mmCIF file of N, CA and C in Angstrom:
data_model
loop_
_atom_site.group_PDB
_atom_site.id
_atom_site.type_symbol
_atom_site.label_atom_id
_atom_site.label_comp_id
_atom_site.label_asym_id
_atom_site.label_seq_id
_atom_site.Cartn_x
_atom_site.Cartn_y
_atom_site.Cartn_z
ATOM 1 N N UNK A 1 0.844 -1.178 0.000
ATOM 2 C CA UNK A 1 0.000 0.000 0.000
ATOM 3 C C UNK A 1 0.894 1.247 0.000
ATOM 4 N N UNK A 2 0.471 1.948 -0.896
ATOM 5 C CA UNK A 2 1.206 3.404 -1.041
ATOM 6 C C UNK A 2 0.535 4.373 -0.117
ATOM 7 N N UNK A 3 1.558 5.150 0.773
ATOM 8 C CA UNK A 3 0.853 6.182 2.109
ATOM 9 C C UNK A 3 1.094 7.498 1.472
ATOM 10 N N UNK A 4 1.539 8.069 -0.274
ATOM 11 C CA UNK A 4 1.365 9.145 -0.576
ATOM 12 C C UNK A 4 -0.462 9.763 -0.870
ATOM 13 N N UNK A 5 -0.945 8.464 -0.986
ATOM 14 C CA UNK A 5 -2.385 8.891 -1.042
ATOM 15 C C UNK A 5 -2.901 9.481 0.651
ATOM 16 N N UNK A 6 -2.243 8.747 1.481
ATOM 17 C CA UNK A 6 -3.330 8.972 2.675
ATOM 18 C C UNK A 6 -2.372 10.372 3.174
ATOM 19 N N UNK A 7 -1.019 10.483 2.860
ATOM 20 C CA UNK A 7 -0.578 11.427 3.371
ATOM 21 C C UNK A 7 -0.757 13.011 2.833
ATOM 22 N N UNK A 8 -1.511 12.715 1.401
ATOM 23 C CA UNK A 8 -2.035 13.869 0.658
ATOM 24 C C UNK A 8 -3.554 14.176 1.240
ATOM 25 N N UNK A 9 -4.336 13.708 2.397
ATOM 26 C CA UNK A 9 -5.497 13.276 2.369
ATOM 27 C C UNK A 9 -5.373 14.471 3.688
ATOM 28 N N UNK A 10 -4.105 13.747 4.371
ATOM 29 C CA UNK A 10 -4.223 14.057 5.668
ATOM 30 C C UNK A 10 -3.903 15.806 5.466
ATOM 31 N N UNK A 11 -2.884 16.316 4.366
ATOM 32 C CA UNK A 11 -2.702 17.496 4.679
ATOM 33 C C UNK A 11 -3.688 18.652 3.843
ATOM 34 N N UNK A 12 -4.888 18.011 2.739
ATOM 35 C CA UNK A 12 -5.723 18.270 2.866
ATOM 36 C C UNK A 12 -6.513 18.775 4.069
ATOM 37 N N UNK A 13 -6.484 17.790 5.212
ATOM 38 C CA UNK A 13 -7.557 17.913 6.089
ATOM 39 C C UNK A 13 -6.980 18.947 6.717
ATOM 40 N N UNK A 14 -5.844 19.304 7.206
ATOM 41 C CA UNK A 14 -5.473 20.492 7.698
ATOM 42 C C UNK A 14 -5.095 21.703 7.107
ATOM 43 N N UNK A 15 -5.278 21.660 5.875
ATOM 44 C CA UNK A 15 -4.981 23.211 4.907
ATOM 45 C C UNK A 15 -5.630 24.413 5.326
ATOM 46 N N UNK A 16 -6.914 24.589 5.285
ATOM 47 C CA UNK A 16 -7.953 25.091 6.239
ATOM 48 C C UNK A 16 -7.699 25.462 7.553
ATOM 49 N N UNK A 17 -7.320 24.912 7.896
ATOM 50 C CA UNK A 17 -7.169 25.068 9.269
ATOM 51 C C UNK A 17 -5.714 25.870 9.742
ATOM 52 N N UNK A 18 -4.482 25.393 8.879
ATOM 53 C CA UNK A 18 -3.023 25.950 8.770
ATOM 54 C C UNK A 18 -3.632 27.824 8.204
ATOM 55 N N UNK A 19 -4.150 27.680 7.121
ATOM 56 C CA UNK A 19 -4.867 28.655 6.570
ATOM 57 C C UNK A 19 -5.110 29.798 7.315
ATOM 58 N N UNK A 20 -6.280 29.381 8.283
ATOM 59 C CA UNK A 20 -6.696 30.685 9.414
ATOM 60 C C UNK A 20 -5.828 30.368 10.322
ATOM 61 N N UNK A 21 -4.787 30.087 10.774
ATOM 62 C CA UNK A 21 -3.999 30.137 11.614
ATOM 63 C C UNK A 21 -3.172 31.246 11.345
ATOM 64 N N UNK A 22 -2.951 31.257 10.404
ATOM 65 C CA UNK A 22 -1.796 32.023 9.741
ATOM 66 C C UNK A 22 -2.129 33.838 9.381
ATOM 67 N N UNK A 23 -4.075 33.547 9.165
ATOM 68 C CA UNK A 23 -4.752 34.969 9.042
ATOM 69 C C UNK A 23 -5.263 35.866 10.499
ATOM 70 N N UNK A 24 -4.976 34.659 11.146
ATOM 71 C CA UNK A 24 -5.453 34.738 12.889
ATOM 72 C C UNK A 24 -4.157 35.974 13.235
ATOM 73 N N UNK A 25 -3.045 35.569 12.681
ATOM 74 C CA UNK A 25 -1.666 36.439 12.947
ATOM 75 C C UNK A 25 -1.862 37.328 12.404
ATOM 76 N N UNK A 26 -1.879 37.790 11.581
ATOM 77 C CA UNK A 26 -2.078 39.260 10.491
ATOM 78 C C UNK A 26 -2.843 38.702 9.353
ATOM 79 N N UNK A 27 -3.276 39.895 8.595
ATOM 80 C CA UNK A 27 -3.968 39.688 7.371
ATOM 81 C C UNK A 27 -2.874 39.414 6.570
ATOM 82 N N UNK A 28 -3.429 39.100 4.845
ATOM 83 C CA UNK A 28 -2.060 38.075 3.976
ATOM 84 C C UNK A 28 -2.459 37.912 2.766
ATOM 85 N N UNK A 29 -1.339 38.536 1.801
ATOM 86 C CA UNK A 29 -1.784 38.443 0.554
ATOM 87 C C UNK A 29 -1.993 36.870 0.121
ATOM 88 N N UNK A 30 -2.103 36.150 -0.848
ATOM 89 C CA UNK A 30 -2.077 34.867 -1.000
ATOM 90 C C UNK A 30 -0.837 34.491 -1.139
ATOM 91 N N UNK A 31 0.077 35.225 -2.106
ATOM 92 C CA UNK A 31 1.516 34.863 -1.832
ATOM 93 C C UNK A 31 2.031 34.331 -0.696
ATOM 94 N N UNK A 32 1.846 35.326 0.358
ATOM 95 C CA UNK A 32 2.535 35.624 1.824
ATOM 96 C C UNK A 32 1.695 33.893 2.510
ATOM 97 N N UNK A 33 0.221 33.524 2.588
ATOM 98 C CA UNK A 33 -0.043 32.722 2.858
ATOM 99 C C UNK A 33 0.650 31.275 2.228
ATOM 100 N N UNK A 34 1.007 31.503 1.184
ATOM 101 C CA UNK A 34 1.807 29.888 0.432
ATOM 102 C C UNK A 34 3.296 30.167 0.996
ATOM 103 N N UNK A 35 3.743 31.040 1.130
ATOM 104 C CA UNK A 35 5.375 31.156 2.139
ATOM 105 C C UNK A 35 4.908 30.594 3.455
ATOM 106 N N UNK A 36 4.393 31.105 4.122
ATOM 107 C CA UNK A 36 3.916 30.900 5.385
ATOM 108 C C UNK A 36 4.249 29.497 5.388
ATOM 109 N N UNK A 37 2.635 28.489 4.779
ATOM 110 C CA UNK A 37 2.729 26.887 4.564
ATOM 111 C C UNK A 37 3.822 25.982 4.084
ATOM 112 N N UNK A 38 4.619 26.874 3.325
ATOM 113 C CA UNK A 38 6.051 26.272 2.735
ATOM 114 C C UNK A 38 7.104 26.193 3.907
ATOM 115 N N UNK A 39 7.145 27.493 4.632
ATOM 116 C CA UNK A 39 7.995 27.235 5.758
ATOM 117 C C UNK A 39 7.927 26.348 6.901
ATOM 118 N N UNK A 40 6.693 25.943 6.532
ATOM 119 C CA UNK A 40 6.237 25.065 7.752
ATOM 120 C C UNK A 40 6.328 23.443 7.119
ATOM 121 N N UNK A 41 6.942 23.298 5.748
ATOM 122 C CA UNK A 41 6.735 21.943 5.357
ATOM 123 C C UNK A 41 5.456 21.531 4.237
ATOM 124 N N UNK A 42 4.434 22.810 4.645
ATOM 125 C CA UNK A 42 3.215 22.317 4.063
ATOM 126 C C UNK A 42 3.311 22.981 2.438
ATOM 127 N N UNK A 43 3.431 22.064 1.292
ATOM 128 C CA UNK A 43 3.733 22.357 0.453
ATOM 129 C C UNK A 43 2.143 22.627 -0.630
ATOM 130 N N UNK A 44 1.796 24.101 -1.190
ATOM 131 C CA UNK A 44 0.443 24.749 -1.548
ATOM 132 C C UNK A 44 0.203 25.412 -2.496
ATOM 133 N N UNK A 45 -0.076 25.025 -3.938
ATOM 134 C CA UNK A 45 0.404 25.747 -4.853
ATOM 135 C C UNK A 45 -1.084 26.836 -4.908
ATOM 136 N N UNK A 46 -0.874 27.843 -5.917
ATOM 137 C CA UNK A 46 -1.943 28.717 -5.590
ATOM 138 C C UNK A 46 -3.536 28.252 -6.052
ATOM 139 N N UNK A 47 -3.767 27.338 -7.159
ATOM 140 C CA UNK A 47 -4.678 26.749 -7.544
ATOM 141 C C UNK A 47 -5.555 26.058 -6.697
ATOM 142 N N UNK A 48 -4.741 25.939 -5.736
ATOM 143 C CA UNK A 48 -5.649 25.177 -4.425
ATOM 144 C C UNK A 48 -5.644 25.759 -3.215
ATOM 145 N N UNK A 49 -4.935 27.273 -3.187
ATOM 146 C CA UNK A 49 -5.195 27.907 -2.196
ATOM 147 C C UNK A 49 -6.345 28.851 -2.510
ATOM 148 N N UNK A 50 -6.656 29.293 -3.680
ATOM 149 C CA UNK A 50 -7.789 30.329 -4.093
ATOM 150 C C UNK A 50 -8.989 29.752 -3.829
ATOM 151 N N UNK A 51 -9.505 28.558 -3.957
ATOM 152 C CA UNK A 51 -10.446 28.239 -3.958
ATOM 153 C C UNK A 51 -10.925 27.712 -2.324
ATOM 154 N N UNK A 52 -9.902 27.496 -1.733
ATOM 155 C CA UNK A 52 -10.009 27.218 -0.183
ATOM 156 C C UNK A 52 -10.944 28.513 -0.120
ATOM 157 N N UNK A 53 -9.825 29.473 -0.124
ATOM 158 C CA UNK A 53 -9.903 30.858 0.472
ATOM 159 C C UNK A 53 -11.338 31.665 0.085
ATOM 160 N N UNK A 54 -11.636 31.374 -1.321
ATOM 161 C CA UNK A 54 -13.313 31.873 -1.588
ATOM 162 C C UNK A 54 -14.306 31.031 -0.764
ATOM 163 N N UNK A 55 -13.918 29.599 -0.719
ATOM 164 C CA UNK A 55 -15.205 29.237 0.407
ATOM 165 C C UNK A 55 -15.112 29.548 1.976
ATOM 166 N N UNK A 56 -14.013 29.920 2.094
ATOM 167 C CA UNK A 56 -14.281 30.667 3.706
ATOM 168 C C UNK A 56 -14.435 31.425 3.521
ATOM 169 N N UNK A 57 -14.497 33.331 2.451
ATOM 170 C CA UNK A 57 -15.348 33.772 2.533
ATOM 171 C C UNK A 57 -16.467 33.871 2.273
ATOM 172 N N UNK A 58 -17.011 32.933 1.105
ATOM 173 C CA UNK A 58 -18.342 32.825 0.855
ATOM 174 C C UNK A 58 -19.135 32.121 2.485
ATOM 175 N N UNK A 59 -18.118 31.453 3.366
ATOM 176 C CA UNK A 59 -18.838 31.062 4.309
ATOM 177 C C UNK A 59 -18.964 32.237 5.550
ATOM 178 N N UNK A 60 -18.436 33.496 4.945
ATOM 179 C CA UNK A 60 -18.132 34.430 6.098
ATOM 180 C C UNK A 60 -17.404 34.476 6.976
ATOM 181 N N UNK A 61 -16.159 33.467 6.954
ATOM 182 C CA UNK A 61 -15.182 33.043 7.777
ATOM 183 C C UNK A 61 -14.051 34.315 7.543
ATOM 184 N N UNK A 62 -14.045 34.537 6.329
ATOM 185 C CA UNK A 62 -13.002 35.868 5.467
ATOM 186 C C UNK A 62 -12.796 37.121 5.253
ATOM 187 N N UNK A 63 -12.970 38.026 5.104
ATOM 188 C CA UNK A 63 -13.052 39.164 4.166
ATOM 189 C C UNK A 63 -11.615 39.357 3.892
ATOM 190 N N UNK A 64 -11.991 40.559 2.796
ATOM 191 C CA UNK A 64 -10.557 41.185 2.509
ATOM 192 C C UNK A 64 -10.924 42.673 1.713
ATOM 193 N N UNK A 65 -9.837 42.855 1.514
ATOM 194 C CA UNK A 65 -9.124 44.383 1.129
ATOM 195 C C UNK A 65 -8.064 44.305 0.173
ATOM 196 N N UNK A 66 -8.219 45.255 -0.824
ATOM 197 C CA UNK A 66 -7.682 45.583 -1.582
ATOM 198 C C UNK A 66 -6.603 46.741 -1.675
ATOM 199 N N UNK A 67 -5.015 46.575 -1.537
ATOM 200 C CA UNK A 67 -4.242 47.331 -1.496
ATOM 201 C C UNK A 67 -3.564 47.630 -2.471
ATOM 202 N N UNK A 68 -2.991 48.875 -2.486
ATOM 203 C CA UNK A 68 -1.634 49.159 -3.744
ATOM 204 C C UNK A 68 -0.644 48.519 -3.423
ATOM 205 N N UNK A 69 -0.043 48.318 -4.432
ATOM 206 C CA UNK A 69 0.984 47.497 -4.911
ATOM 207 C C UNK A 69 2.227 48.455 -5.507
ATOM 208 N N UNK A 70 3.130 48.363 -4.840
ATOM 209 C CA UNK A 70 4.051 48.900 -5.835
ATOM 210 C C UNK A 70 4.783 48.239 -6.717
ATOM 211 N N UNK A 71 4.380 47.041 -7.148
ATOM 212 C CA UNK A 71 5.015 46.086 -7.586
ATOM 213 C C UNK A 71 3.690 45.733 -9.127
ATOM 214 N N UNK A 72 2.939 46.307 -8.970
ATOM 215 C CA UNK A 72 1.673 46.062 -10.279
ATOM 216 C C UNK A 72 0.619 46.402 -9.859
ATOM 217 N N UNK A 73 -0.444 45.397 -9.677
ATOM 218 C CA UNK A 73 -1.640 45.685 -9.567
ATOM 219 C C UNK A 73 -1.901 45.513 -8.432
ATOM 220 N N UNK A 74 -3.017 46.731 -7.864
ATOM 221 C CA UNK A 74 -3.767 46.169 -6.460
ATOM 222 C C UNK A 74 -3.395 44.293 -6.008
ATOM 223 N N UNK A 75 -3.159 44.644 -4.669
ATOM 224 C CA UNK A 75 -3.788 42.800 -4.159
ATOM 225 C C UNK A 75 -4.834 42.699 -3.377
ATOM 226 N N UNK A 76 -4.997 41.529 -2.863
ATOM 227 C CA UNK A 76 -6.487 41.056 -2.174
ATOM 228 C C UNK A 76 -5.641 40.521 -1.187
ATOM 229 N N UNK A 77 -5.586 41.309 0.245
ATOM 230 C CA UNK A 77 -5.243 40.865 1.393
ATOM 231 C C UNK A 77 -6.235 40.620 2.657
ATOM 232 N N UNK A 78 -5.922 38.629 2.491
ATOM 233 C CA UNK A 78 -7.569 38.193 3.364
ATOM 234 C C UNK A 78 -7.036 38.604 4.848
ATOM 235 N N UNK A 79 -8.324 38.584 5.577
ATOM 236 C CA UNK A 79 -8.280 38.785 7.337
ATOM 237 C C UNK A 79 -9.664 37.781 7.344
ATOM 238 N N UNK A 80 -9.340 37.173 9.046
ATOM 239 C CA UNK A 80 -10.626 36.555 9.526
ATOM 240 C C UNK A 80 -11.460 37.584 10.406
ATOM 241 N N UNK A 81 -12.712 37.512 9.696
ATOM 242 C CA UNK A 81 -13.940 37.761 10.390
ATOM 243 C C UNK A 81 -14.134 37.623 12.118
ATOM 244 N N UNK A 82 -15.145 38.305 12.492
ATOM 245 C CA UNK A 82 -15.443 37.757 13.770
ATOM 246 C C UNK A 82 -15.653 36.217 14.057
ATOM 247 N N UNK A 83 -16.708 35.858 12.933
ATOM 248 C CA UNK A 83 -16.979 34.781 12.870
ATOM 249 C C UNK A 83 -15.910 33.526 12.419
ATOM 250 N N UNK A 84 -15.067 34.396 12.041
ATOM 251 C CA UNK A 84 -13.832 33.200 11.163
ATOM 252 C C UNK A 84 -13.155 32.946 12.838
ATOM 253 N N UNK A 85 -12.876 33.785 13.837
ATOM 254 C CA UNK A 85 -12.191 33.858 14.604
ATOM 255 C C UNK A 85 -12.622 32.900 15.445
ATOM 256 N N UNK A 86 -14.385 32.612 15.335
ATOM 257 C CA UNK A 86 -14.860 31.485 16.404
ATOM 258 C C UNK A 86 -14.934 30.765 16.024
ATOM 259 N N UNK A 87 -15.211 30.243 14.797
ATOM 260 C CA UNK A 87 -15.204 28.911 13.828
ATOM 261 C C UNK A 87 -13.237 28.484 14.379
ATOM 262 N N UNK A 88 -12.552 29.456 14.248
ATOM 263 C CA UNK A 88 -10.909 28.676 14.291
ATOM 264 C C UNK A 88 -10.771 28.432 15.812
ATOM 265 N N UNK A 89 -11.287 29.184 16.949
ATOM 266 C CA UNK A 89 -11.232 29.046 17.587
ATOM 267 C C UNK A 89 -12.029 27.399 18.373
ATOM 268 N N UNK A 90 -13.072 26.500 17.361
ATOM 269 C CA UNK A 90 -13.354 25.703 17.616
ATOM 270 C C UNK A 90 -12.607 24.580 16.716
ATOM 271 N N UNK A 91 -12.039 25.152 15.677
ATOM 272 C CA UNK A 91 -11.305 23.952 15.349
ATOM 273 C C UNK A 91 -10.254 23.993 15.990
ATOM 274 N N UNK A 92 -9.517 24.635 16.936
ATOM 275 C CA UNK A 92 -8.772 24.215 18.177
ATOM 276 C C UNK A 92 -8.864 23.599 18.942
ATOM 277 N N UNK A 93 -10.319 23.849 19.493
ATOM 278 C CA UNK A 93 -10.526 22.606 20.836
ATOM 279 C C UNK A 93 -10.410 21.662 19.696
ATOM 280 N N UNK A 94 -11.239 21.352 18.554
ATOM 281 C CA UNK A 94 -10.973 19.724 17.510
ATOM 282 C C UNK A 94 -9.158 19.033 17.635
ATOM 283 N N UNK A 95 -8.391 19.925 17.297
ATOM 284 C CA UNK A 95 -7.487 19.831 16.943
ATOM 285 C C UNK A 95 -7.163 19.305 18.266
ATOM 286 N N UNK A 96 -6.910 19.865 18.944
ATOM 287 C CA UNK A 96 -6.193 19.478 20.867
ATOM 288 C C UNK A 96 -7.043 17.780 20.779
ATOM 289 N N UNK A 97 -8.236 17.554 21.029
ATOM 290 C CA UNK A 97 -8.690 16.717 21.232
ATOM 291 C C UNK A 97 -8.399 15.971 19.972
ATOM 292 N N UNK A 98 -8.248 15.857 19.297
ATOM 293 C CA UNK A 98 -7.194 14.655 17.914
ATOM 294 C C UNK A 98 -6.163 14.050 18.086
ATOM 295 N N UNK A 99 -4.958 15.669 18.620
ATOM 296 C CA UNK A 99 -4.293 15.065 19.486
ATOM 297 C C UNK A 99 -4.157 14.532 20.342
ATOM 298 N N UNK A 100 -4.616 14.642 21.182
ATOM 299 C CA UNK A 100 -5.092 13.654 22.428
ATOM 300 C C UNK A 100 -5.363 12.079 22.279
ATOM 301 N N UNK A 101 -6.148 12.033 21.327
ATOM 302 C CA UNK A 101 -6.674 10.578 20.780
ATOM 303 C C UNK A 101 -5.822 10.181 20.460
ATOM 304 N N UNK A 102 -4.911 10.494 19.298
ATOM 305 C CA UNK A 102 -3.685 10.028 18.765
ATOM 306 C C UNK A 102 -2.797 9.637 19.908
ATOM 307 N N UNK A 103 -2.142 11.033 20.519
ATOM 308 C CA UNK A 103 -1.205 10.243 21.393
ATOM 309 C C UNK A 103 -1.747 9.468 22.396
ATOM 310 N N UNK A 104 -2.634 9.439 23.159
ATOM 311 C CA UNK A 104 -3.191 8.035 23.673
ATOM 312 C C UNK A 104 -3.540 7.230 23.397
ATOM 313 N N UNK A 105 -3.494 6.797 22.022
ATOM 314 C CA UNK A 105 -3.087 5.829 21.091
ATOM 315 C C UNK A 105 -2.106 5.125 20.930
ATOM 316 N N UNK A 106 -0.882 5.632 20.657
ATOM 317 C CA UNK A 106 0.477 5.589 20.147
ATOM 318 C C UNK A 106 0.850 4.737 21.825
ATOM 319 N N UNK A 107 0.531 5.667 22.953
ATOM 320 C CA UNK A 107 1.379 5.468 24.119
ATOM 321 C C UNK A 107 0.533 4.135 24.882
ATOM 322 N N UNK A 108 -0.834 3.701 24.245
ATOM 323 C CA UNK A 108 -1.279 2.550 24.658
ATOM 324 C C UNK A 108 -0.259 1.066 24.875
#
């Protein structure tokens, strides 16, 4: 059995979540968000970060703003919502308690 499938699965499941972690810190052009995930290992090309990023704001998790650029054109720099802030703030308790399961798993 090949574990590049389940290990592409797994960092799926946390993209989202790495995502508003990262908007939780400051707001972020999309660039700045795929550095972010790269430095951390999590490898995100932009094709699959745009479309994350429209369904958390279409879910109201998002907004953003549009700045000058001295480099070309305006960008779109996302921030979390009030609501993005309590939605991440509950996929924390998720997250703690995953961990938990896991390592009391492992240490069984």
């Amino acid at each position: 059995m090949n574990t590049d499938n389940v290990k592409s699965q797994m960092r799926k499941g946390i993209l989202e979540y790495c995502t508003l972690l990262i908007l939780q810190k400051r707001r972020a052009y999309v660039s700045d968000i795929i550095q972010s995930l790269k430095a951390s290992k999590l490898i995100v090309v932009e094709g699959t970060l745009y479309p994350l990023l429209t369904r958390l704001k279409n879910s109201g998790l998002l907004t953003y703003v549009w700045e000058e650029s001295t480099q070309g054109p305006p960008r779109k720099y996302y921030e979390l919502t009030d609501e993005g802030e309590l939605f991440l703030s509950e996929l924390d308790t998720a997250w703690d308690e995953l961990n938990q399961v896991i390592t009391h798993i492992k240490e069984q």
